[in-house]
Amino acid sequence: MNATVLLDPARLDRPDTDVRLEPFPFLIAHGQLPDDARHELDRDFPRYASAGFFPYDPADCGPSINTLVANLTAPAFARTIGARLGIEDLSQYPTLVTLCRHLNRRHGTIHTDSRSKVATALIYLNNQWPDTSDGCLRFLRRIDDIDDLVAPELTPLYGEFAVFKRCDNSFHGHLPYEGERRVIQVAWLTSEEEKLRKTRRGKFARGFKKLLGTLDRKFGAGRDRNAAHRD
């Protein structure tokens, strides 16, 4: 499959792409995946048994997902989005890819991302979404108010894309949601050491959740809509 067919940086030039530098640099883009790739991406997405984000393993995925990950982590793509966020040569940083198929209600609390991240990108792959704001990505002005949006919330539908520069005020999160929410996340990290550390932690979390999935669903299920955590 031709990589450019799935994720073409030129699509970021659509007139409805929203690029802002304040209160922190971010980009929201729509229609970033070809419609005729829906079936393959749906078929090839990993079928994780537990909720949350897990480190990318090509063996978990079918060919179209592996192609999309290759697109997302390509140096040219990194340079393209980095230029829009004011990050010089984003491609120089190592990438960590994680994938999520399901969420529990405890996920999505307001945070900034850790200082080990330079930027984070999210591409969504859900063919439909309920008529609700629950689970929709929000960029925020404050860490204590999920309703203080700096841009319209992003419904996590197929081909929707967001990327932001990690800052001390890059607040984001979503309202509690439980269910299927397919997304691929790419983080550009400050060092290979951080990539190794985060990968090890992610693999441990995956094994832990396999053993204690029921407790994981119960933990934080009744969280406050404005819940937050410091990275």
Coordinates of C-alpha atoms in Angstrom, one line a residue:
M1 CA 0.0 0.0 0.0
N2 CA 1.4 3.4 -0.9
A3 CA 2.0 5.3 2.4
T4 CA 1.0 8.6 0.9
V5 CA -2.5 7.2 0.2
L6 CA -3.2 6.9 3.9
L7 CA -1.7 10.1 5.4
D8 CA -0.7 12.8 3.0
P9 CA 0.8 15.9 4.7
A10 CA -0.8 18.0 1.9
R11 CA -4.2 17.4 3.5
L12 CA -3.2 19.5 6.4
D13 CA -3.6 22.5 4.1
R14 CA -7.4 22.0 4.0
P15 CA -9.2 25.4 4.6
D16 CA -10.8 24.0 7.7
T17 CA -7.6 23.1 9.5
D18 CA -7.3 25.1 12.7
V19 CA -3.7 26.1 13.7
R20 CA -3.2 28.2 16.8
L21 CA -0.1 29.3 18.8
E22 CA -2.0 30.6 21.9
P23 CA -2.5 29.7 24.7
F24 CA -0.2 26.9 23.5
P25 CA 0.6 25.7 19.9
F26 CA -1.8 23.1 18.5
L27 CA -3.4 22.0 15.2
I28 CA -6.8 20.4 14.6
A29 CA -7.4 18.9 11.1
H30 CA -10.3 17.0 9.6
G31 CA -10.6 14.4 6.8
Q32 CA -7.0 13.3 7.1
L33 CA -7.6 9.7 6.0
P34 CA -9.0 8.4 2.7
D35 CA -12.5 7.1 2.9
D36 CA -11.7 3.9 1.0
A37 CA -9.2 2.8 3.7
R38 CA -11.9 2.6 6.4
H39 CA -12.5 -1.2 6.0
E40 CA -8.8 -2.1 6.1
L41 CA -8.0 0.1 9.1
D42 CA -11.0 -1.3 10.9
R43 CA -9.9 -4.9 10.1
D44 CA -6.3 -4.3 11.1
F45 CA -6.7 -2.4 14.3
P46 CA -5.4 -4.5 17.3
R47 CA -8.0 -6.2 19.4
Y48 CA -6.8 -5.3 22.9
A49 CA -8.6 -7.0 25.7
S50 CA -8.0 -4.2 28.2
A51 CA -8.7 -0.5 28.2
G52 CA -6.1 2.2 27.9
F53 CA -3.0 3.0 25.7
F54 CA -0.5 0.3 24.9
P55 CA 2.9 0.4 23.2
Y56 CA 2.8 -0.2 19.5
D57 CA 3.8 -3.7 18.4
P58 CA 3.6 -4.4 14.6
A59 CA 2.7 -8.0 15.4
D60 CA -0.6 -6.8 17.1
C61 CA -1.6 -5.0 13.9
G62 CA -2.6 -5.7 10.3
P63 CA -0.7 -4.1 7.3
S64 CA -2.8 -1.0 7.0
I65 CA -2.3 0.0 10.6
N66 CA 1.4 -0.6 10.3
T67 CA 1.4 1.6 7.2
L68 CA -0.4 4.4 9.0
V69 CA 2.1 4.2 11.9
A70 CA 4.9 4.5 9.4
N71 CA 3.2 7.6 7.9
L72 CA 2.7 9.2 11.3
T73 CA 6.3 8.6 12.3
A74 CA 7.9 9.6 9.0
P75 CA 10.5 12.4 9.3
A76 CA 8.8 14.4 6.6
F77 CA 5.5 14.3 8.4
A78 CA 7.1 15.4 11.6
R79 CA 8.8 18.3 10.0
T80 CA 5.5 19.4 8.4
I81 CA 3.6 19.5 11.6
G82 CA 6.5 20.8 13.6
A83 CA 6.8 23.8 11.3
R84 CA 3.1 24.6 12.0
L85 CA 3.7 24.4 15.8
G86 CA 6.9 26.4 15.8
I87 CA 9.1 23.4 16.6
E88 CA 12.4 23.3 14.8
D89 CA 13.0 19.9 13.1
L90 CA 10.5 17.8 15.1
S91 CA 11.9 14.8 13.2
Q92 CA 15.1 14.8 15.3
Y93 CA 13.2 13.4 18.3
P94 CA 12.5 9.7 18.9
T95 CA 8.9 8.6 18.6
L96 CA 6.8 6.6 20.9
V97 CA 3.6 5.1 19.4
T98 CA 0.7 3.9 21.5
L99 CA -2.7 2.6 20.5
C100 CA -6.0 2.5 22.3
R101 CA -9.1 0.5 21.5
H102 CA -11.2 0.9 24.6
L103 CA -11.5 3.5 27.5
N104 CA -12.7 3.3 31.0
R105 CA -14.4 6.3 32.7
R106 CA -11.2 7.1 34.7
H107 CA -9.3 8.0 31.5
G108 CA -9.1 11.4 30.0
T109 CA -8.6 13.6 33.1
I110 CA -7.1 17.0 32.4
H111 CA -3.3 17.1 32.1
T112 CA -0.5 18.7 30.1
D113 CA 1.6 15.6 29.1
S114 CA 4.9 15.0 30.8
R115 CA 8.0 17.1 30.3
S116 CA 9.6 14.2 28.4
K117 CA 7.3 14.9 25.5
V118 CA 8.0 17.5 22.9
A119 CA 4.8 17.1 21.0
T120 CA 1.9 14.7 20.8
A121 CA -0.3 13.7 17.8
L122 CA -3.6 11.8 17.7
I123 CA -5.4 10.2 14.8
Y124 CA -8.9 8.8 15.4
L125 CA -10.4 5.8 13.7
N126 CA -14.0 5.5 14.9
N127 CA -16.5 5.1 12.2
Q128 CA -19.3 6.4 14.4
W129 CA -19.8 8.2 17.7
P130 CA -22.8 8.6 19.9
D131 CA -24.5 12.0 20.1
T132 CA -22.6 13.1 23.1
S133 CA -19.6 15.2 24.2
D134 CA -18.3 12.3 26.3
G135 CA -14.9 11.2 25.1
C136 CA -14.4 14.2 22.7
L137 CA -11.0 15.8 22.9
R138 CA -10.8 19.2 24.4
F139 CA -8.0 21.7 24.5
L140 CA -8.4 23.9 27.6
R141 CA -7.3 27.1 29.2
R142 CA -7.2 25.7 32.7
I143 CA -6.4 22.5 34.5
D144 CA -9.5 22.7 36.7
D145 CA -12.3 23.4 34.2
I146 CA -13.1 20.9 31.4
D147 CA -15.6 23.4 30.0
D148 CA -13.1 26.3 29.4
L149 CA -12.3 25.3 25.8
V150 CA -9.8 27.2 23.6
A151 CA -11.3 25.5 20.4
P152 CA -14.3 23.4 19.6
E153 CA -14.1 19.9 20.9
L154 CA -12.9 17.2 18.5
T155 CA -15.2 14.2 18.1
P156 CA -13.0 11.2 17.7
L157 CA -14.3 10.1 14.3
Y158 CA -12.4 8.5 11.5
G159 CA -9.7 10.8 10.0
E160 CA -9.9 13.5 12.7
F161 CA -6.4 14.6 13.7
A162 CA -4.9 16.7 16.5
V163 CA -1.3 17.6 17.4
F164 CA 0.0 19.9 20.1
K165 CA 3.3 21.1 21.5
R166 CA 3.8 20.1 25.1
C167 CA 3.9 23.2 27.3
D168 CA 3.3 23.9 31.0
N169 CA -0.2 25.0 30.0
S170 CA -1.0 22.5 27.3
F171 CA -4.1 21.4 29.2
H172 CA -6.3 18.8 27.5
G173 CA -8.7 16.0 28.3
H174 CA -12.2 14.8 27.8
L175 CA -15.4 14.0 29.6
P176 CA -15.6 10.5 31.1
Y177 CA -16.4 7.8 28.6
E178 CA -16.5 4.0 28.7
G179 CA -16.4 2.0 25.5
E180 CA -14.6 1.7 22.2
R181 CA -12.6 4.7 21.2
R182 CA -9.9 3.8 18.6
V183 CA -6.9 6.2 18.4
I184 CA -3.3 6.0 17.5
Q185 CA -1.0 8.4 19.5
V186 CA 2.5 9.5 18.5
A187 CA 4.7 11.3 21.0
W188 CA 8.0 12.9 20.1
L189 CA 10.2 12.4 23.1
T190 CA 13.3 14.3 24.5
S191 CA 15.5 11.2 24.5
E192 CA 15.8 7.5 23.7
E193 CA 16.1 6.8 27.4
E194 CA 12.6 8.3 27.9
K195 CA 11.3 6.1 25.1
L196 CA 12.7 3.0 26.7
R197 CA 11.4 3.9 30.1
K198 CA 7.9 4.7 28.8
T199 CA 7.8 1.5 26.7
R200 CA 8.7 -0.7 29.6
R201 CA 6.1 1.0 31.8
G202 CA 3.5 0.5 29.1
K203 CA 4.2 -3.2 28.7
F204 CA 4.0 -3.7 32.4
A205 CA 0.6 -1.8 32.5
R206 CA -0.7 -4.0 29.7
G207 CA 0.1 -7.2 31.6
F208 CA -1.3 -5.8 34.9
K209 CA -4.6 -4.9 33.2
K210 CA -5.0 -8.3 31.7
L211 CA -4.9 -9.7 35.3
L212 CA -7.0 -7.0 37.0
G213 CA -9.3 -5.7 34.2
T214 CA -12.4 -5.6 36.4
L215 CA -10.7 -3.6 39.1
D216 CA -9.3 -1.3 36.4
R217 CA -12.9 -0.6 35.2
K218 CA -14.0 0.2 38.7
F219 CA -11.1 2.4 39.6
G220 CA -12.1 6.0 39.1
A221 CA -15.3 5.1 37.4
G222 CA -17.1 7.9 39.3
R223 CA -14.5 10.6 38.7
D224 CA -15.5 14.2 38.7
R225 CA -15.8 15.8 35.2
N226 CA -13.1 18.3 36.1
A227 CA -10.7 15.7 37.5
A228 CA -7.0 16.4 36.6
H229 CA -3.6 15.0 37.2
R230 CA -0.2 16.7 37.2
D231 CA 2.3 15.1 34.9

